[in-house]
Structures are given as C-alpha cells and as structure tokens.
C-alpha cells in the first residue's frame, strides 16, 4: 500500500476535523471514505461542505469502526472521549490517529499505547507543528550552535474567549475544558521537543515541573504558567490561557544570542504557511531562516501518519508512543501543581472501564488461583501490589485491566502513600461492586508502629480509608523481636474475632518467629498465622532491599513453608528487574555493593533463566516468576506493575510448567535442565 491509498474514517467531524480532511486531500495522504457522528445530519453537512461525495455517513461511532473499508481512524471527539474511542478503534483493527491531547492523563495514554501494541496497529498523537518543516529547521539551527549554548526558552499559546460561556467546552470541566489541555499542551510538547533536540533526540522529559494558574468559576484553568527543568540545566517557561491574549511566540536564549519563532504553532489551518525563524546573534545583524511549506500542518501530520502506516510501522518518529506518554506525564504534573482535577478523573466520575463498559472478567483470562487455609475465596496467584499507583485514574486503569485478566487480590498497607493507596483500592472496589470477589490484603505495624497495642488503631485506620468493614488477609508489616510473639497473636486474634480481619500472618517475619507465634496460638486456643509475606525469588536476596526485610528463598525456609503448608506472598518475586537482560547488572564493585540481588551464584541463576526462557518461548522474568509460583507450598507472587505492559508481560508465567529437573537446574541443584 502507498501512503496516498490509505482509507481514512473521521470519528467526530467538527471544526478541527475539517482542517484535517482538507490537509489529507492537499498532501495526498489518502482518502476520507467514512464519517462517524452521533448526528448523521451534521456529518452529511460536513461532507457537503468539503465536497466529499464518495463517503459513507455513519450515525454512530461504532458503525464507523465496523466499516471494513476504513483502515485508519482520525479521532476528533471532545477530549474525554479520545481514549475510549482510540482504544475501540485499535481493538477493531484500525490504525489510530488521535487529536491532541491523546488522553486526559497519562493512564489513558498508556492504555491507548497498550491497545495499539496488543493489536499491532499504528497510533500517533496529532501535534501538527511537530511535523511541519519549521520544527526540522529549528532543530537544525539549535544543533548548529548558531546561538551558542542553549539555556532557556519562553513560549506561550493563549487567547481570550471572552466572557465565560457555561455551554462552551472551553469552560466545561466535564469536557476537560480550560487552557492547559486545549492549547497549553502545544507549549509543553514544544519545550520537550527543543530539550530533546539539544540532546540529539526527538524529545526529552522534564525532571521537574513547577506551575501556577487561575481556576475560574467553572473550575477549569483560565490561565496558567509553568517552568520545566530538563537534564543539563535547560529551563523552559510555558504559558497558556483561554481568557487572555498572550504573545503566542517562542524565544530561545543561548550564550551567543537568541532566536524567535513568531508563529510556533503554525496558524495554517486551511493552507500552507512557510517556516520562519529569526536569529539574533551578539554584535551581528538579525538573520531570518525560512523554509517553504507545501501544505498546512494538518497535511504534514496526515502524510507522516499515512507514510508510517504504509511502511508497516506502528509508530511515527515525529511523535512516538513514549513521547505521548511523557507529554501526558508533564501535563499531569502541571495540572497537579494548580489543583486541577476533572470530575471524570475522580472515583465518582470513573464509573466504567476506560472502554466505557462495565467491569467483567475476560473470556480468555488465564489467571490461576490458590487457596489459603481459613480464607473462603480463591486468590489469584499473581497479586496486584497497590503501592505504585500515583493517582486514582492510574489505579483504575491498572486495577480494571488486572481484574479483566482474572486477578482478584490486592495488597496494600497502612503506610503506603500516607493512606492514598488504601483510599484508591477501596474506592475502586466500591465503584466496581466487586467486594465479595475481591481479596483485600492489608498490612500494618511497620516500624516504628510495630507494637501489639497499636494493632487496633492501624486496623481500624486502614478499614476507614478503604471504606470496608474487613480485610480478608491482615499482615504485620514488620516484626518487633523485642516483643513476645504471643502478644501479637493476642492482638490479631481480637481483631479476627471482631470480624475486622480474616486470616492473618507476618510480612518480613522470620519463620522461627512465626513458629513461636503459632505455638502460642495453639497452646491458648487462638487462631494461628496462616501466611507469610517474605521475599522468595529465584535470585536470592543478598542485601536487604529495605531495612528490616528478609527473604525465605533458602532451602531451610522453603522446607519449613512446605512442611507447614504455610502460604507465602512473595514480594520482589522477580528480583526487581534482575532478570530483564542477561547482563542487567554490570559486574562493577560500586554497583554490586548496592544491588540487593547481585552475586556470583545469582548471575549463574540468571543465565540459566535465559536459557530456559528460550526453550519455553517466554522471557526470563516469566521463568523467574514460574519458579516462585511452583513451590511445594501455597506460593503467590506480588507484582507491582506501573504500566499495563508490565502486567501483560507477567501473565505468561502462569502457563509455564517447569519440570522438577528444570526447577533444580535454576536453583543450581542440578547441572543440566534435562530433556
């Protein structure tokens, strides 16, 4: 297929889609063959105005995605609908081109990227100035050193929409109104592009974002500014507004002068605008650098997408997947600085999955389950660690995906995020109505709060944050060897008898202390510890990951757990990235002195994991996880995915069946893996 043969469907034919359609025609970047709108009459008027005679009008977005003639979809709906329909398009096997911002936040963009990855389709976020010749010329000038060492930039994009119109999307928080997402996003991606060019890359992410802004009567940002700091000392000031006419230009300052882009956003909606950059060097006359444009920025971006698709690519160099994720992270940071959260980013506003559907287990879910004595629910062998979700939107996307894959167990703790993580877990469980099926693992009594007298306070505090009446499993987060183990049993038994906790156990408790606790429980007729949560991994922990944490990976511990059939929730079950690559840890003294898992014997285990990974057609991290899951006692692996891809890549471990010989080979107890 050639780029000019690409068949486009436009989802949401509005003003910006009109400019895009004209750009497609001008750049010969394919053909618009279908329009999808909630109002078919509106779509018909759109087609008539642009002279699109050979086009199919669909009265719903679903119908457009079902149209076999459509190969690529341009998503130009209001902001809150971008992610939902981009994902739907990817799952329909269509290539996806989404108007900026690709999603309301980083979790939504992450979900779009994962949908594109899983379905093998193209995805690109539409920033037309990224594809315009002006950007290429700008990068060329910066790399030439024409203004010396580049130090700062200032860029703005703002306009005055007049008095607040409560019916306008610009001022409606439910439509993600305000300046930052509407036009401030251009400033941020521009600064990230410049920072990247200075590093010889297509983009760079800021290491710090500091912002301020004004929230108007409807709650959206009417004007805002931010300072972005990048590696190397480069600093960018960005400003945006929907109720103030800003300068709308870019100035970049260096040690030998500065350059100015009078029109960084290329105001070329319906026709070409040539690139123009003015350079001012110390002691010299100003010089203007120009580059001719053949069509509008919309034409350039459509052609870039069509060319990449025709070449069989799933990403475009002008705006890669990681670029879009980094863009969303920076925008999230700016909005957080000014206290801007949209209603559809709250637990009350996120009532469905990102696909707009109710939560259910996928028919092809491959999760496996185990049992713990005293717990009347099956528990997923892969347990979701709830300490890596920085916001509720992120938690909702991660938890929904995990549940759809068959996961049902969530591990959280009193100390995580000052209570934020517990609140997020509880809000999600209540929102999704899955309390009866979900297994909630709560932890308390971390140092310095590890005293029996503080158990009641922490159990009740966790339940209040969770908004639940009990935790299915309760773990003492750290031991206090100065306190007799029986005193902890007394405190836990009291909570269990009151119905506030189910089964209980110890995290980072030595197995000797658990044995002491259970001997006391048996003597006095109280409930025993039914589980532990110590590190168990193929790579044995040689240095504590955190103060007070221990492992149970040695043969004696494995035998104890097996003899007592004591369940264990293994944290850092995949050794914190140790099995990502054969040489993931450099053999340098300064590194090995810090890494919790690096040692000569662990390096050998790692090489063997890669050997068996090739044999089984999986990754070494899957082999490492399978080793943990296939222990002679109820063994579960805690995973702490920060991205959907990390959950996806953990699941294959469930389907691996290691032989006894392979298990021994991995653990250096056998010289060969067998046949």
XYZ file of C-alpha atoms in Angstrom:
675
model
C 0.000 0.000 0.000
C 1.123 3.528 -0.773
C 0.501 6.450 1.581
C -1.938 8.015 -0.840
C -4.030 4.837 -0.830
C -4.836 4.924 2.879
C -8.571 4.963 3.591
C -9.468 7.244 6.485
C -12.509 7.311 8.702
C -13.167 10.511 10.673
C -14.710 9.983 14.092
C -16.203 13.250 15.297
C -16.463 15.543 12.231
C -16.101 19.027 13.726
C -14.053 22.126 13.020
C -10.611 20.629 13.579
C -11.606 17.524 11.599
C -12.477 19.814 8.707
C -8.918 21.155 8.687
C -7.569 17.630 8.889
C -9.705 16.428 5.976
C -8.501 19.306 3.826
C -4.925 18.513 4.849
C -5.352 14.880 3.800
C -6.507 15.988 0.354
C -3.810 18.647 -0.085
C -0.964 16.317 0.944
C -2.333 13.333 -0.979
C -2.238 11.396 2.304
C -5.056 9.027 1.437
C -8.786 9.453 1.157
C -11.638 10.143 3.573
C -14.053 7.263 2.976
C -16.290 7.408 6.061
C -17.572 9.791 8.711
C -18.895 8.760 12.105
C -21.040 11.104 14.175
C -23.782 10.961 16.781
C -25.725 13.249 14.466
C -25.811 11.924 10.901
C -27.163 15.257 9.598
C -24.094 17.015 10.995
C -21.837 14.525 9.265
C -23.745 14.985 5.997
C -23.299 18.761 6.221
C -19.582 18.227 6.897
C -19.261 16.075 3.774
C -21.226 18.530 1.625
C -19.109 21.483 2.728
C -15.872 19.676 1.860
C -17.203 18.147 -1.329
C -16.752 14.591 -0.058
C -19.040 12.824 -2.488
C -17.808 9.252 -2.219
C -18.048 8.903 1.554
C -20.153 6.731 3.854
C -22.053 8.513 6.618
C -22.400 6.554 9.851
C -24.803 7.661 12.560
C -22.658 6.181 15.324
C -19.011 5.765 16.189
C -19.497 2.015 16.499
C -20.744 1.785 12.925
C -17.695 3.588 11.586
C -15.373 1.187 13.426
C -17.264 -1.741 11.933
C -16.810 -0.388 8.396
C -14.408 -2.742 6.598
C -13.479 -0.011 4.121
C -11.868 2.084 6.888
C -8.183 1.382 7.510
C -7.264 4.299 9.760
C -9.365 6.378 12.144
C -8.845 10.042 12.982
C -10.342 10.629 16.454
C -11.523 14.223 16.842
C -14.146 13.889 19.578
C -14.149 16.040 22.751
C -11.138 15.322 24.967
C -12.785 12.919 27.455
C -13.768 10.576 24.622
C -10.350 10.334 22.968
C -9.046 7.333 24.903
C -12.252 5.327 24.773
C -12.612 5.553 21.007
C -8.909 5.307 20.247
C -8.841 2.011 22.141
C -12.045 0.860 20.426
C -10.510 1.673 17.043
C -7.341 -0.269 17.863
C -9.378 -3.250 19.028
C -11.322 -3.064 15.761
C -8.009 -3.461 13.939
C -7.882 0.147 12.717
C -4.834 2.366 12.756
C -5.303 5.254 15.166
C -4.534 8.955 14.802
C -5.820 10.930 17.799
C -6.195 14.674 18.070
C -4.238 16.207 20.931
C -4.327 15.585 23.821
C -4.426 11.849 23.181
C -5.973 11.293 26.621
C -6.966 13.277 29.685
C -3.989 11.938 31.597
C -1.037 9.568 31.457
C -3.029 6.434 32.408
C -5.370 6.985 29.470
C -2.498 7.470 27.026
C -0.792 4.388 28.458
C -3.974 2.410 27.795
C -4.119 3.626 24.179
C -0.496 2.646 23.650
C -1.105 -0.803 25.094
C -4.180 -1.303 22.886
C -2.111 -0.383 19.833
C 0.714 -2.685 20.914
C -1.537 -5.672 21.601
C -3.492 -5.251 18.367
C -0.461 -4.463 16.209
C -1.828 -1.186 14.862
C -0.417 2.295 14.358
C -1.018 5.008 16.967
C 0.037 8.627 16.870
C -0.991 11.751 18.755
C -1.724 14.699 16.467
C 0.553 17.687 17.059
C 0.689 19.306 13.654
C 3.633 21.613 14.382
C 5.790 18.556 15.175
C 5.508 17.504 11.527
C 5.878 20.957 9.967
C 9.199 21.910 8.248
C 9.587 24.714 10.786
C 10.365 22.188 13.516
C 13.005 20.478 11.416
C 14.634 23.840 10.726
C 14.514 24.730 14.407
C 16.306 21.518 15.387
C 18.897 22.146 12.678
C 19.626 25.644 13.987
C 19.854 24.523 17.598
C 22.266 21.744 16.708
C 24.392 24.098 14.619
C 25.249 26.150 17.676
C 24.125 29.356 15.982
C 23.124 30.868 19.341
C 25.766 29.044 21.346
C 24.894 27.010 24.419
C 21.107 26.978 24.715
C 19.964 27.806 28.231
C 16.337 28.912 28.397
C 13.195 29.301 26.353
C 9.854 31.011 26.820
C 6.790 30.038 24.842
C 3.106 30.848 25.103
C -0.202 29.958 23.500
C -3.298 31.741 24.717
C -6.367 33.560 23.510
C -9.299 35.418 25.017
C -12.543 33.504 24.535
C -14.449 36.361 26.147
C -16.949 36.025 28.942
C -17.428 32.585 30.419
C -19.900 30.597 28.358
C -21.253 27.790 30.517
C -22.266 25.920 27.383
C -18.803 26.026 25.813
C -16.449 23.054 26.005
C -13.673 25.511 26.885
C -15.242 26.139 30.289
C -16.908 22.804 30.973
C -14.915 20.659 33.430
C -16.840 17.563 32.340
C -15.411 18.109 28.854
C -11.908 18.715 30.265
C -12.094 22.398 29.463
C -9.509 25.007 30.290
C -6.274 26.208 28.768
C -3.710 23.539 29.597
C -5.270 20.668 27.687
C -6.652 22.843 24.893
C -3.580 24.867 23.893
C -1.082 24.696 26.748
C -0.279 21.177 25.605
C 1.314 22.700 22.494
C 3.717 24.686 24.671
C 4.722 21.628 26.683
C 5.371 19.419 23.665
C 7.298 22.293 22.050
C 9.553 22.634 25.102
C 10.051 18.867 25.207
C 10.955 18.898 21.507
C 13.543 21.658 21.992
C 15.014 19.912 25.041
C 15.237 16.715 23.020
C 16.909 18.438 20.085
C 19.573 19.750 22.453
C 20.290 16.143 23.454
C 20.219 14.801 19.899
C 16.866 13.133 20.476
C 13.302 13.632 19.243
C 12.082 14.675 22.704
C 13.109 14.895 26.352
C 11.034 14.769 29.504
C 11.361 17.389 32.239
C 12.884 16.323 35.530
C 10.808 18.923 37.391
C 7.622 20.886 36.712
C 6.538 23.889 38.769
C 3.295 25.592 37.870
C 0.720 28.179 38.874
C -2.624 29.104 37.461
C -6.087 30.544 37.949
C -9.164 28.333 38.186
C -12.293 30.185 37.127
C -15.887 29.950 38.283
C -16.465 26.634 36.493
C -13.342 25.085 37.986
C -11.180 24.947 34.853
C -7.898 26.764 34.325
C -8.461 30.080 32.557
C -4.781 30.970 32.534
C -1.684 29.177 33.780
C 2.082 29.069 33.513
C 4.833 26.627 34.403
C 8.582 26.210 34.497
C 10.009 22.950 33.159
C 13.544 21.937 34.083
C 15.412 19.383 31.973
C 18.622 17.416 32.365
C 21.639 19.537 31.519
C 20.198 22.679 33.083
C 17.912 23.735 30.223
C 14.824 25.556 31.545
C 11.601 26.312 29.693
C 8.852 28.734 30.686
C 5.418 27.948 29.264
C 2.197 29.952 29.495
C -1.354 29.400 28.293
C -4.805 30.965 28.551
C -8.360 30.882 27.279
C -9.190 34.289 28.791
C -6.083 36.288 27.866
C -4.397 37.107 24.589
C -0.795 36.002 25.034
C 2.227 36.747 22.875
C 1.956 33.338 21.189
C 5.579 33.111 20.179
C 8.732 31.278 21.230
C 12.044 32.782 22.246
C 15.058 30.544 22.840
C 18.133 32.064 24.507
C 21.717 30.898 24.268
C 25.164 32.079 25.250
C 25.748 33.790 21.862
C 22.291 35.145 21.113
C 18.670 34.139 20.784
C 16.166 33.045 18.190
C 12.467 33.802 17.824
C 9.591 31.872 16.270
C 6.839 34.398 15.678
C 4.403 31.630 14.797
C 5.472 28.461 16.623
C 2.003 26.913 16.314
C 1.886 27.481 12.564
C -1.505 29.127 12.161
C -2.188 27.320 8.921
C -5.500 25.580 9.436
C -6.644 25.788 5.837
C -3.494 26.437 3.839
C 0.308 26.363 3.889
C 2.358 28.789 5.963
C 6.108 28.939 5.371
C 8.536 28.363 8.233
C 10.240 31.473 9.554
C 12.812 31.711 12.343
C 14.610 34.925 13.266
C 18.124 34.633 14.721
C 19.786 37.403 16.747
C 23.496 36.947 17.417
C 25.569 39.238 19.602
C 27.119 42.048 17.549
C 25.556 40.888 14.272
C 22.589 41.861 12.158
C 19.474 39.728 12.640
C 19.073 36.934 10.151
C 15.909 35.165 9.052
C 15.827 31.496 8.169
C 12.878 30.357 6.099
C 11.626 27.084 4.734
C 8.782 26.728 2.280
C 5.682 24.781 3.281
C 3.779 22.850 0.651
C 0.616 22.396 2.680
C -0.786 23.002 6.158
C 0.449 21.352 9.319
C -2.602 19.119 9.144
C -1.435 17.948 5.748
C 2.059 17.264 7.046
C 0.808 15.275 10.029
C -1.641 13.271 7.905
C 1.142 12.479 5.434
C 3.505 11.490 8.248
C 0.937 9.078 9.652
C -0.021 7.668 6.250
C 3.635 7.175 5.284
C 4.412 5.314 8.502
C 1.322 3.116 8.128
C 2.197 2.340 4.503
C 5.658 1.283 5.656
C 4.141 -1.150 8.151
C 5.190 0.873 11.181
C 3.135 1.185 14.362
C 4.784 4.441 15.452
C 5.837 7.675 13.801
C 9.187 9.291 14.524
C 7.559 12.720 14.786
C 5.526 11.649 17.850
C 6.342 8.220 19.263
C 4.405 6.298 21.905
C 6.897 7.145 24.645
C 6.775 10.768 23.546
C 2.997 10.856 24.041
C 3.252 9.174 27.428
C 5.912 11.651 28.534
C 3.760 14.502 27.246
C 0.837 13.326 29.369
C 3.047 12.950 32.447
C 4.216 16.560 32.106
C 0.657 17.851 31.650
C -0.495 15.864 34.667
C 2.289 17.428 36.724
C 1.294 20.937 35.612
C -2.363 20.361 36.445
C -1.459 18.857 39.813
C 0.520 21.982 40.623
C -2.556 24.170 40.158
C -5.011 21.739 41.750
C -6.955 20.911 38.584
C -8.712 17.531 38.600
C -11.597 16.906 36.242
C -14.834 15.301 37.504
C -14.208 12.321 35.218
C -10.884 11.648 36.966
C -12.468 11.040 40.371
C -13.825 7.764 41.813
C -17.319 9.160 41.341
C -16.575 10.072 37.736
C -14.805 6.877 36.657
C -17.814 4.585 36.759
C -16.831 2.300 33.884
C -13.674 0.871 32.403
C -11.729 3.056 30.007
C -13.608 1.284 27.202
C -16.894 2.600 28.561
C -18.020 -0.871 29.609
C -18.843 -2.452 32.950
C -16.117 -4.488 34.603
C -16.049 -8.199 33.887
C -13.548 -11.000 33.608
C -12.326 -11.535 30.052
C -13.394 -14.858 28.488
C -9.775 -15.623 27.639
C -8.379 -14.692 31.067
C -5.582 -17.072 32.009
C -5.225 -16.333 35.719
C -4.689 -19.292 38.048
C -5.689 -19.404 41.700
C -4.639 -20.865 45.020
C -6.180 -21.403 48.434
C -5.204 -20.301 51.921
C -6.463 -22.209 54.926
C -9.184 -20.178 56.609
C -9.955 -17.987 53.591
C -13.162 -18.939 51.781
C -12.196 -17.318 48.482
C -9.783 -18.405 45.784
C -6.877 -15.997 45.499
C -5.080 -15.097 42.291
C -1.552 -16.456 42.057
C -0.419 -13.050 40.796
C -1.337 -10.425 43.392
C -1.607 -6.744 42.496
C 0.745 -4.654 44.620
C -1.008 -1.386 45.420
C 1.888 0.961 46.057
C 2.746 2.079 42.516
C -0.419 3.968 41.546
C 0.210 7.722 41.848
C -3.408 8.741 41.180
C -6.894 7.292 41.095
C -7.116 7.382 37.267
C -3.907 5.352 37.149
C -5.179 2.920 39.767
C -8.498 2.484 37.944
C -6.820 1.648 34.626
C -4.382 -0.785 36.245
C -6.950 -2.478 38.500
C -9.566 -2.799 35.739
C -7.046 -4.473 33.452
C -5.834 -6.804 36.219
C -9.403 -7.815 37.077
C -10.280 -8.432 33.445
C -7.288 -10.797 33.296
C -8.776 -12.743 36.187
C -6.906 -11.071 39.048
C -8.784 -10.612 42.316
C -6.187 -9.930 45.048
C -4.921 -6.502 46.110
C -2.053 -5.917 48.519
C -1.866 -2.591 50.312
C -0.588 -1.191 53.600
C -1.204 1.394 56.283
C 1.985 3.281 55.414
C 1.652 3.340 51.621
C 1.352 6.879 50.322
C 0.149 8.253 53.624
C -3.126 6.390 53.123
C -3.650 7.339 49.478
C -3.165 3.787 48.221
C -5.733 2.338 50.625
C -8.248 5.005 49.656
C -7.729 4.242 45.980
C -8.102 0.484 46.423
C -11.255 0.892 48.494
C -12.788 3.449 46.154
C -12.161 1.202 43.167
C -13.633 -1.889 44.855
C -16.767 0.011 45.878
C -17.119 1.661 42.479
C -16.885 -1.647 40.661
C -19.084 -3.562 43.100
C -16.613 -6.424 43.464
C -16.186 -6.610 47.230
C -17.477 -10.187 47.517
C -14.990 -11.488 44.935
C -12.010 -9.297 45.792
C -9.347 -10.429 48.244
C -8.070 -7.417 50.185
C -4.660 -7.865 51.806
C -3.896 -5.140 54.322
C -0.682 -4.632 56.253
C 0.080 -2.682 59.423
C 2.575 -2.401 62.267
C 5.511 -1.235 60.185
C 8.429 0.166 62.146
C 8.120 2.276 64.296
C 4.480 1.322 64.827
C 5.106 -2.402 65.334
C 3.635 -2.888 68.795
C 0.635 -5.022 69.757
C -1.022 -2.025 71.411
C -1.117 -0.235 68.032
C -2.748 -3.058 66.045
C -6.317 -1.899 66.770
C -5.541 1.695 65.737
C -3.973 0.638 62.471
C -6.575 -1.984 61.549
C -9.390 0.485 62.076
C -7.461 3.244 60.320
C -6.929 1.060 57.262
C -10.571 -0.027 57.168
C -11.715 3.583 57.416
C -9.517 4.560 54.487
C -10.600 1.516 52.491
C -14.241 2.188 53.282
C -14.652 -1.548 54.027
C -15.772 -3.437 57.105
C -12.997 -6.028 56.993
C -9.778 -7.089 55.303
C -9.620 -10.657 54.039
C -5.951 -11.002 54.968
C -4.020 -8.943 57.507
C -0.238 -8.995 57.741
C 2.060 -7.494 60.333
C 4.329 -5.439 58.078
C 7.455 -5.793 60.215
C 8.396 -7.810 63.280
C 9.476 -6.430 66.621
C 11.676 -9.161 68.134
C 11.691 -7.338 71.472
C 8.007 -8.195 71.932
C 6.926 -11.791 72.657
C 5.242 -13.197 69.568
C 2.247 -14.258 71.604
C 1.339 -10.654 72.353
C 0.917 -10.028 68.614
C -1.242 -13.156 68.343
C -3.485 -11.823 71.134
C -3.956 -8.525 69.286
C -4.597 -10.160 65.913
C -6.957 -12.769 67.346
C -9.020 -9.994 68.918
C -9.387 -8.264 65.553
C -10.304 -11.528 63.832
C -12.915 -12.360 66.457
C -14.414 -8.892 65.964
C -14.717 -9.611 62.225
C -12.401 -6.815 61.166
C -9.795 -9.160 59.657
C -9.861 -12.677 58.248
C -6.726 -14.786 58.172
C -3.527 -13.178 59.366
C 0.214 -13.562 59.232
C 3.561 -11.798 59.190
C 5.416 -9.897 56.491
C 9.187 -9.898 56.946
C 8.835 -12.082 59.995
C 11.410 -14.809 60.387
C 9.934 -18.269 60.121
C 11.244 -19.004 63.596
C 9.160 -16.136 64.963
C 6.107 -17.355 63.048
C 6.648 -20.801 64.573
C 6.850 -19.182 68.020
C 3.644 -17.257 67.373
C 1.781 -20.340 66.190
C 2.975 -22.428 69.117
C 1.497 -19.785 71.418
C -1.755 -19.721 69.424
C -2.096 -23.496 69.590
C -1.386 -23.541 73.328
C -4.017 -20.920 74.119
C -6.639 -21.893 71.549
C -6.218 -18.858 69.302
C -6.039 -18.535 65.556
C -2.636 -19.232 64.046
C -0.755 -17.234 61.487
C -1.905 -18.688 58.172
C 0.519 -16.910 55.877
C 3.769 -15.049 55.492
C 4.945 -12.391 53.085
C 8.676 -12.692 52.733
C 10.795 -12.325 49.648
C 11.053 -15.547 47.674
C 12.739 -15.331 44.301
C 14.993 -17.285 42.010
C 17.716 -14.736 42.760
C 18.276 -14.911 46.490
C 18.364 -11.563 48.250
C 21.913 -10.929 49.420
C 21.357 -7.416 50.766
C 18.120 -6.115 52.306
C 16.000 -4.222 49.790
C 14.629 -2.147 52.678
C 15.549 -2.038 56.343
C 14.026 -4.896 58.269
C 13.058 -7.032 55.280
C 14.042 -10.675 54.944
C 13.865 -13.483 52.424
C 12.753 -17.095 52.576
C 14.486 -18.326 49.419
C 16.999 -20.602 51.128
C 16.444 -24.387 51.269
C 15.678 -24.437 55.008
C 12.975 -21.780 54.653
C 11.467 -23.485 51.621
C 11.341 -26.732 53.593
C 9.682 -25.036 56.574
C 6.991 -23.483 54.378
C 6.428 -26.830 52.681
C 6.280 -28.815 55.943
C 3.695 -26.449 57.422
C 1.973 -25.675 54.103
C 2.219 -22.041 55.076
C 1.151 -19.700 52.284
C 3.645 -17.035 51.248
C 3.068 -13.823 49.311
C 6.453 -13.241 47.696
C 7.343 -9.584 47.279
C 10.004 -8.670 44.701
C 9.278 -12.109 43.275
C 11.064 -11.219 40.039
C 14.053 -9.705 41.873
C 13.356 -6.081 40.944
C 14.421 -6.309 37.297
C 17.373 -8.631 37.802
C 16.090 -10.929 35.039
C 15.359 -8.246 32.439
C 18.527 -8.971 30.444
C 21.435 -11.410 30.743
C 23.786 -8.583 31.721
C 21.287 -6.359 33.521
C 23.693 -5.806 36.400
C 27.148 -4.631 35.461
C 29.891 -6.544 37.213
C 31.296 -3.498 38.946
C 32.078 -3.228 42.632
C 30.242 0.062 43.065
C 27.081 -1.459 41.575
C 27.153 -4.892 43.196
C 27.658 -3.251 46.564
C 24.204 -1.684 46.160
C 22.125 -4.212 44.250
C 20.106 -6.430 46.617
C 20.280 -9.467 44.344
C 23.619 -9.433 42.564
C 26.090 -12.143 43.470
C 28.116 -14.752 41.554
C 25.570 -17.528 42.181
C 22.657 -15.292 41.218
C 24.369 -14.381 37.966
C 24.500 -18.087 37.182
C 20.808 -18.469 38.016
C 20.048 -15.561 35.732
C 21.906 -17.089 32.794
C 20.041 -20.350 33.325
C 16.725 -18.474 33.403
C 17.503 -17.025 29.991
C 18.458 -20.470 28.743
C 15.106 -21.945 29.819
C 13.236 -18.874 28.590
C 14.429 -19.601 25.076
C 13.395 -23.227 25.441
C 9.870 -22.334 26.651
C 9.400 -19.371 24.314
C 8.906 -16.850 27.117
C 11.006 -14.237 28.900
C 13.465 -14.804 31.705
C 11.253 -12.824 34.088
C 8.476 -15.324 33.322
C 10.805 -18.186 34.191
C 11.778 -16.435 37.442
C 8.122 -15.926 38.346
C 7.214 -19.511 37.437
C 9.970 -20.710 39.763
C 8.311 -18.810 42.618
C 4.781 -19.933 41.791
C 5.750 -23.616 41.548
C 6.962 -24.132 45.090
C 5.888 -27.074 47.313
C 3.652 -24.787 49.406
C 0.893 -22.273 48.550
C 3.057 -19.676 46.827
C 1.843 -16.383 45.388
C 3.765 -13.644 43.593
C 3.249 -9.977 44.325
C 3.670 -7.873 41.200
C 3.985 -4.104 41.197
C 3.268 -3.013 37.619
C 3.483 0.676 36.867
C 2.330 0.189 33.275
C -0.158 -2.103 31.659
C 2.607 -3.736 29.652
C 4.219 -4.887 32.896
C 1.025 -6.693 33.872
C 0.724 -8.175 30.395
C 4.287 -9.477 30.438
C 3.859 -11.051 33.884
C 0.875 -13.222 32.955
C 2.747 -15.794 30.778
C 4.467 -17.086 33.915
C 1.173 -18.737 34.864
C 1.223 -21.077 31.888
C 4.805 -22.323 32.304
C 5.217 -25.810 33.734
C 8.759 -26.300 34.926
C 9.884 -29.880 35.401
C 11.429 -30.907 38.707
C 14.766 -31.119 36.896
C 14.384 -27.603 35.475
C 13.444 -26.280 38.886
C 16.558 -27.817 40.388
C 18.699 -26.565 37.485
C 17.534 -22.996 38.002
C 18.401 -23.179 41.679
C 21.848 -24.673 40.976
C 20.861 -28.016 42.484
C 21.313 -29.802 39.154
C 23.911 -29.460 36.403
C 21.515 -29.901 33.490
C 17.872 -28.948 32.858
C 17.024 -32.380 31.498
C 15.211 -33.019 28.253
